[in-house]
Coordinates of C-alpha atoms in Angstrom, one line a residue:
X25 CA 0.0 0.2 0.0
X26 CA 1.0 3.6 -0.7
X27 CA 0.8 4.6 3.1
X28 CA 3.8 6.6 3.0
X29 CA 5.7 7.2 5.9
X30 CA 5.5 6.4 9.5
X31 CA 3.3 9.1 10.6
X32 CA 0.6 8.4 8.2
X33 CA -0.5 5.2 10.0
X34 CA -2.7 7.0 12.9
X35 CA -4.7 8.3 10.0
X36 CA -5.3 4.8 8.2
X37 CA -7.9 1.9 8.2
X38 CA -9.0 -1.7 9.3
X39 CA -7.4 -4.0 11.6
X40 CA -9.4 -7.2 12.4
X41 CA -9.5 -8.4 15.9
X42 CA -9.0 -12.1 17.1
X43 CA -12.3 -13.5 16.4
X44 CA -13.8 -13.0 13.0
X45 CA -17.2 -11.0 12.9
X46 CA -20.1 -12.7 11.2
X47 CA -20.3 -11.3 7.4
X48 CA -21.8 -8.2 7.0
X49 CA -24.7 -7.3 5.1
X50 CA -24.2 -5.9 1.7
X51 CA -25.6 -5.0 -1.4
X52 CA -25.5 -7.3 -4.7
X53 CA -25.8 -11.0 -5.5
X54 CA -23.8 -13.6 -3.0
X55 CA -21.9 -15.3 -5.7
X56 CA -19.2 -17.7 -4.8
X57 CA -16.4 -17.1 -7.2
X58 CA -14.6 -20.2 -9.0
X59 CA -11.6 -21.8 -7.8
X60 CA -8.9 -21.7 -10.5
X61 CA -5.3 -22.9 -10.9
X62 CA -2.8 -20.1 -10.7
X63 CA 0.8 -19.8 -11.9
X64 CA 2.6 -17.0 -9.9
X65 CA 5.4 -15.1 -12.4
X66 CA 7.7 -12.6 -11.3
X67 CA 7.2 -9.4 -12.6
X68 CA 9.5 -7.0 -14.5
X69 CA 8.7 -4.3 -12.9
X70 CA 10.4 -5.3 -9.8
X71 CA 13.7 -5.5 -11.4
X72 CA 13.7 -3.4 -14.6
X73 CA 16.4 -0.6 -14.8
X74 CA 13.3 1.6 -15.8
X75 CA 10.9 0.8 -13.0
X76 CA 10.6 3.5 -10.2
X77 CA 10.6 2.3 -6.5
X78 CA 8.5 3.9 -4.3
X79 CA 9.8 6.7 -1.7
X80 CA 12.0 5.4 1.0
X81 CA 12.7 2.1 -0.5
X82 CA 15.9 0.9 -2.1
X83 CA 16.8 -2.1 -4.2
X84 CA 18.8 -3.7 -1.7
X85 CA 15.6 -3.3 0.6
X86 CA 13.7 -5.0 -2.2
X87 CA 16.1 -7.8 -2.5
X88 CA 15.9 -8.5 1.1
X89 CA 12.1 -8.7 1.4
X90 CA 11.8 -10.7 -2.0
X91 CA 9.4 -14.0 -1.5
X92 CA 11.7 -16.7 0.3
X93 CA 11.3 -19.0 3.1
X94 CA 12.3 -16.3 5.6
X95 CA 10.0 -13.7 4.2
X96 CA 6.9 -16.1 3.9
X97 CA 7.5 -17.2 7.7
X98 CA 7.1 -13.6 8.4
X99 CA 3.7 -12.9 6.9
X100 CA 2.5 -16.3 8.3
X101 CA 3.8 -15.4 12.2
X102 CA 2.3 -16.1 15.2
X103 CA 1.1 -12.5 15.3
X104 CA -1.4 -13.3 12.3
X105 CA -4.3 -15.7 12.1
X106 CA -6.0 -17.4 9.4
X107 CA -9.3 -15.7 8.6
X108 CA -11.7 -14.0 6.2
X109 CA -11.9 -10.1 6.1
X110 CA -15.5 -9.2 7.0
X111 CA -16.8 -8.2 3.6
X112 CA -15.2 -11.5 2.2
X113 CA -16.0 -14.8 3.8
X114 CA -14.8 -16.5 0.8
X115 CA -11.1 -15.3 1.2
X116 CA -9.2 -16.8 4.0
X117 CA -6.1 -14.8 4.8
X118 CA -3.4 -14.2 7.0
X119 CA -4.2 -11.2 8.9
X120 CA -3.5 -9.6 12.2
X121 CA -4.8 -11.0 15.3
X122 CA -5.2 -7.5 17.2
X123 CA -4.4 -4.2 15.6
X124 CA -2.0 -3.4 18.4
X125 CA 0.2 -6.1 17.2
X126 CA 1.2 -4.2 14.2
X127 CA 4.0 -2.8 16.5
X128 CA 5.7 -5.8 17.2
X129 CA 5.4 -7.1 13.5
X130 CA 6.9 -4.0 12.5
X131 CA 10.0 -4.4 14.7
X132 CA 10.1 -8.2 13.5
X133 CA 10.3 -6.7 10.0
X134 CA 13.0 -4.2 11.0
X135 CA 14.9 -7.1 13.0
X136 CA 14.8 -9.0 9.7
X137 CA 16.3 -6.2 7.9
X138 CA 19.0 -5.2 10.1
X139 CA 20.2 -9.1 10.4
X140 CA 20.2 -9.4 6.5
X141 CA 22.4 -6.3 6.2
X142 CA 24.6 -7.5 8.9
X143 CA 25.2 -10.8 7.5
X144 CA 26.0 -9.3 4.1
X145 CA 28.4 -7.0 5.8
X146 CA 26.4 -4.1 4.6
X147 CA 27.3 -0.7 6.5
X148 CA 25.6 1.5 4.3
X149 CA 21.8 1.2 5.4
X150 CA 21.0 1.3 8.7
X151 CA 17.5 0.2 10.1
X152 CA 16.5 2.4 13.1
X153 CA 13.9 0.6 15.6
X154 CA 13.8 3.4 18.0
X155 CA 10.5 3.4 19.4
X156 CA 9.1 0.2 17.5
X157 CA 9.6 -2.3 20.6
X158 CA 7.2 0.3 22.7
X159 CA 3.8 -1.1 22.4
X160 CA 2.9 2.4 23.7
X161 CA 4.1 4.4 21.4
X162 CA 1.8 5.9 18.8
X163 CA 3.0 5.0 15.1
X164 CA 2.8 8.5 14.4
X165 CA 5.9 9.2 16.9
X166 CA 7.9 5.8 16.0
X167 CA 11.2 6.2 14.1
X168 CA 11.7 3.8 11.7
X169 CA 13.3 3.3 8.0
X170 CA 11.0 1.1 6.9
X171 CA 7.2 1.3 6.2
X172 CA 4.8 -0.3 8.8
X173 CA 3.4 -3.9 7.7
X174 CA 0.2 -2.4 6.2
X175 CA 0.0 -5.9 4.0
X176 CA -1.0 -7.6 7.5
X177 CA -4.7 -5.3 7.4
X178 CA -7.7 -5.7 5.1
X179 CA -8.2 -2.1 4.5
X180 CA -11.8 -1.5 3.9
X181 CA -11.6 0.0 0.8
X182 CA -10.0 -2.9 -0.7
X183 CA -12.6 -5.2 1.1
X184 CA -15.3 -3.0 -0.9
X185 CA -13.5 -3.6 -4.2
X186 CA -13.2 -7.3 -3.4
X187 CA -16.8 -7.7 -2.6
X188 CA -18.1 -5.9 -5.3
X189 CA -15.9 -8.0 -7.7
X190 CA -17.1 -11.2 -6.1
X191 CA -20.4 -10.3 -6.5
X192 CA -20.1 -9.0 -10.0
X193 CA -17.3 -11.6 -11.5
X194 CA -18.3 -10.3 -15.2
X195 CA -16.4 -7.1 -14.3
X196 CA -12.9 -9.2 -14.2
X197 CA -13.6 -12.3 -16.0
X198 CA -11.3 -13.4 -18.8
X199 CA -9.5 -10.0 -18.3
X200 CA -6.1 -8.8 -17.4
X201 CA -6.3 -7.0 -13.8
X202 CA -4.0 -4.6 -12.1
X203 CA -4.7 -3.9 -8.3
X204 CA -2.7 -0.7 -7.4
X205 CA -1.5 -0.3 -3.7
X206 CA -2.6 -3.8 -3.2
X207 CA -1.3 -4.5 0.5
X208 CA -2.8 -7.8 1.7
X209 CA -4.4 -8.3 -1.7
X210 CA -7.8 -8.7 -1.0
X211 CA -9.2 -7.2 -4.2
X212 CA -6.5 -9.0 -6.5
X213 CA -7.5 -12.4 -4.9
X214 CA -11.1 -11.5 -5.4
X215 CA -10.4 -11.1 -9.2
X216 CA -8.4 -14.2 -9.3
X217 CA -11.2 -16.2 -8.0
X218 CA -13.8 -14.5 -10.1
X219 CA -12.0 -15.7 -13.2
X220 CA -9.5 -13.1 -14.5
X221 CA -7.2 -13.9 -16.9
X222 CA -4.1 -12.5 -15.0
X223 CA -3.7 -10.5 -11.8
X224 CA -0.9 -8.1 -10.9
X225 CA -0.9 -7.1 -7.3
X226 CA 1.1 -4.0 -7.2
X227 CA 2.7 -2.6 -4.2
X228 CA 5.8 -0.6 -3.1
X229 CA 6.4 -2.6 -0.1
X230 CA 8.1 -5.9 -1.3
X231 CA 6.4 -7.9 1.4
X232 CA 3.1 -7.1 0.3
X233 CA 3.6 -9.4 -2.7
X234 CA 5.0 -12.1 -0.3
X235 CA 1.7 -11.8 1.7
X236 CA -0.5 -11.5 -1.6
X237 CA 1.2 -15.1 -2.9
X238 CA 0.7 -16.6 0.7
X239 CA -3.0 -15.5 1.1
X240 CA -3.4 -17.0 -2.5
X241 CA -2.5 -20.3 -1.2
X242 CA -4.7 -19.9 1.8
X243 CA -7.5 -19.4 -0.7
X244 CA -6.8 -22.7 -2.3
X245 CA -5.1 -21.2 -5.1
X246 CA -2.2 -23.4 -6.6
X247 CA 0.6 -21.1 -6.4
X248 CA 3.7 -22.4 -8.5
X249 CA 6.8 -21.0 -10.3
X250 CA 6.9 -18.3 -7.7
X251 CA 10.8 -17.8 -8.5
X252 CA 9.9 -16.8 -12.0
X253 CA 9.1 -19.7 -13.6
X254 CA 8.4 -19.5 -17.2
X255 CA 5.9 -22.6 -17.4
X256 CA 2.4 -22.0 -18.5
X257 CA -1.0 -23.7 -17.8
X258 CA -3.2 -25.0 -20.4
X259 CA -6.0 -25.1 -18.2
X260 CA -8.9 -22.7 -19.2
X261 CA -9.4 -21.9 -15.4
X262 CA -5.9 -21.2 -14.5
X263 CA -5.2 -17.5 -13.8
X264 CA -1.5 -15.6 -13.8
X265 CA -0.5 -14.1 -10.9
X266 CA 2.1 -11.5 -10.5
X267 CA 3.5 -8.7 -8.3
X268 CA 5.3 -5.5 -8.6
X269 CA 7.1 -2.9 -6.5
X270 CA 7.2 -0.4 -9.0
X271 CA 5.5 3.4 -7.9
X272 CA 3.1 3.1 -10.7
X273 CA 2.1 6.7 -9.8
X274 CA 5.1 7.8 -11.7
X275 CA 3.8 6.1 -14.9
X276 CA 2.0 7.0 -17.8
X277 CA -1.6 5.7 -18.9
X278 CA 0.4 4.3 -21.8
X279 CA 2.6 1.8 -19.7
X280 CA -0.3 0.3 -17.9
X281 CA -2.5 0.1 -21.0
X282 CA -2.3 -3.6 -21.3
X283 CA -4.6 -4.0 -18.3
X284 CA -8.3 -4.3 -19.0
X285 CA -9.1 -3.5 -15.3
X286 CA -7.1 -1.3 -13.1
X287 CA -8.2 -1.0 -9.3
X288 CA -7.4 0.6 -6.1
X289 CA -8.7 0.4 -2.8
X290 CA -8.5 2.7 0.5
X291 CA -5.7 4.9 -1.2
X292 CA -7.1 8.2 -0.2
X293 CA -6.5 8.8 3.5
X294 CA -3.9 11.5 3.5
X295 CA -4.3 14.5 1.0
X296 CA -1.0 14.2 -1.2
X297 CA -1.9 10.5 -1.9
X298 CA -5.6 11.2 -2.4
X299 CA -4.8 13.9 -5.0
X300 CA -1.9 11.6 -6.5
X301 CA -4.5 8.7 -6.9
X302 CA -7.3 10.3 -8.0
X303 CA -5.4 12.2 -10.7
X304 CA -3.6 8.9 -11.9
X305 CA -7.0 7.0 -11.8
X306 CA -8.5 9.7 -14.1
X307 CA -5.7 9.5 -16.4
X308 CA -5.7 5.8 -16.9
X309 CA -9.3 5.6 -16.9
X310 CA -8.9 6.4 -20.6
X311 CA -6.1 4.0 -21.5
X312 CA -8.2 1.9 -24.4
X313 CA -11.7 1.4 -25.1
X314 CA -13.6 -0.7 -22.9
X315 CA -11.0 -0.1 -19.9
X316 CA -12.6 -0.3 -16.4
X317 CA -11.3 1.4 -13.5
X318 CA -12.2 0.9 -10.1
X319 CA -11.7 2.8 -6.5
X320 CA -12.9 1.8 -3.3
X321 CA -13.1 4.6 -0.8
X322 CA -14.6 5.1 3.0
X323 CA -14.2 8.7 3.0
X324 CA -11.8 8.9 5.9
X325 CA -11.4 12.7 5.2
X326 CA -14.2 14.4 3.3
X327 CA -12.0 17.3 2.3
X328 CA -10.1 14.9 0.0
X329 CA -12.4 12.2 -0.4
X330 CA -13.5 11.2 -4.0
X331 CA -16.6 13.4 -4.8
X332 CA -18.9 13.2 -7.8
X333 CA -17.1 14.5 -10.9
X334 CA -13.6 13.5 -9.4
X335 CA -12.8 11.7 -12.9
X336 CA -14.7 11.8 -16.2
X337 CA -17.3 8.9 -16.4
X338 CA -16.5 7.8 -12.6
X339 CA -19.7 6.7 -11.1
X340 CA -20.6 5.3 -7.5
X341 CA -21.8 1.9 -8.2
X342 CA -22.1 0.2 -4.9
X343 CA -22.0 1.2 -1.1
X344 CA -20.9 -1.2 1.6
X345 CA -21.0 -1.2 5.4
X346 CA -18.2 -2.6 7.2
X347 CA -18.2 -3.5 10.8
X348 CA -15.3 -4.9 12.9
X349 CA -15.8 -6.6 16.0
X350 CA -13.0 -4.2 17.8
X351 CA -10.8 -2.0 16.4
X352 CA -7.2 -0.4 17.5
X353 CA -6.3 3.2 17.2
X354 CA -3.2 2.2 15.4
X355 CA -5.1 0.8 12.4
X356 CA -9.1 0.9 11.8
X357 CA -9.7 3.5 14.3
X358 CA -13.4 3.1 14.6
X359 CA -15.9 0.3 14.3
X360 CA -18.0 1.1 11.4
X361 CA -17.4 2.5 8.1
X362 CA -19.3 3.0 4.8
X363 CA -17.4 2.4 2.0
X364 CA -18.2 3.5 -1.8
X365 CA -17.1 1.8 -5.0
X366 CA -16.3 3.8 -7.9
X367 CA -16.3 2.6 -11.5
X368 CA -15.6 4.0 -15.0
X369 CA -15.8 2.1 -18.2
X370 CA -14.1 4.1 -21.2
X371 CA -16.5 4.4 -23.9
X372 CA -19.6 3.6 -21.9
X373 CA -20.7 6.7 -21.9

């Protein structure tokens, strides 16, 4: 997720607690998405010289947090549990047991990075964990060289996009899909389960890609070739999964024109990102005839939340009420949020 600097966490959303809540009531037909065999392919975006990494990320950090047994263990550690997000009972995922535990998970992430640098004899990058181990320290006051583990939280804007896709699988069926700021990958997983031809889970945090693939396995998807296998599946029900760490907000509409569907969830939580994402999504929405662009947003701040007319052709097509059993001031912050799903289809007007 493009959650930005450490200080942004206190303004963000969506932590689940120890016991999953009953599925919330929502609009739409409750269609269970089909299962599909999935091949995971490495995205060239992560290693291409032309790729732009997200602010605060270096190539060495991306390498440290690439998919491996060590990072897989981190994204499925004892601070997380396998359970579905509130709006998507079809999708078991590795999610934080308690919102407050994000501090400890953050500390473990820092420790992994520090040990990797030490083992490699790398003195150039230092990972400051001051304050991370203090559970009483608000994230906004915590100093760290790494972003918090937002990939462990099913932010409600992403849940709304996922629910909309699961209830309306024709939106993504047989299409190429890009989920920008994917985080835990709830919307990307929904697209894969709903019959997409391929799904790219993009997030500037490389651990988000690892979490996404582990969540895909948890959902029963057959993830193989994670190390970049060029093998293909002949099954008509297969879906190719990809991950990317490129900062796509620095890219043009032309560079993402291959995607039939581009979606983002819960990315308008701070003013600069809200403006950047709304501008970028508006630009890419006209990338090619028939292109579909989707944004899920819970209006965290009315001042910069999407409003009617924020992009040409964008319409609010669904609204979901998300109720969490309990919340943490470090993550969701409130128990009930109403989340809108905005959608445009180029050439449909």
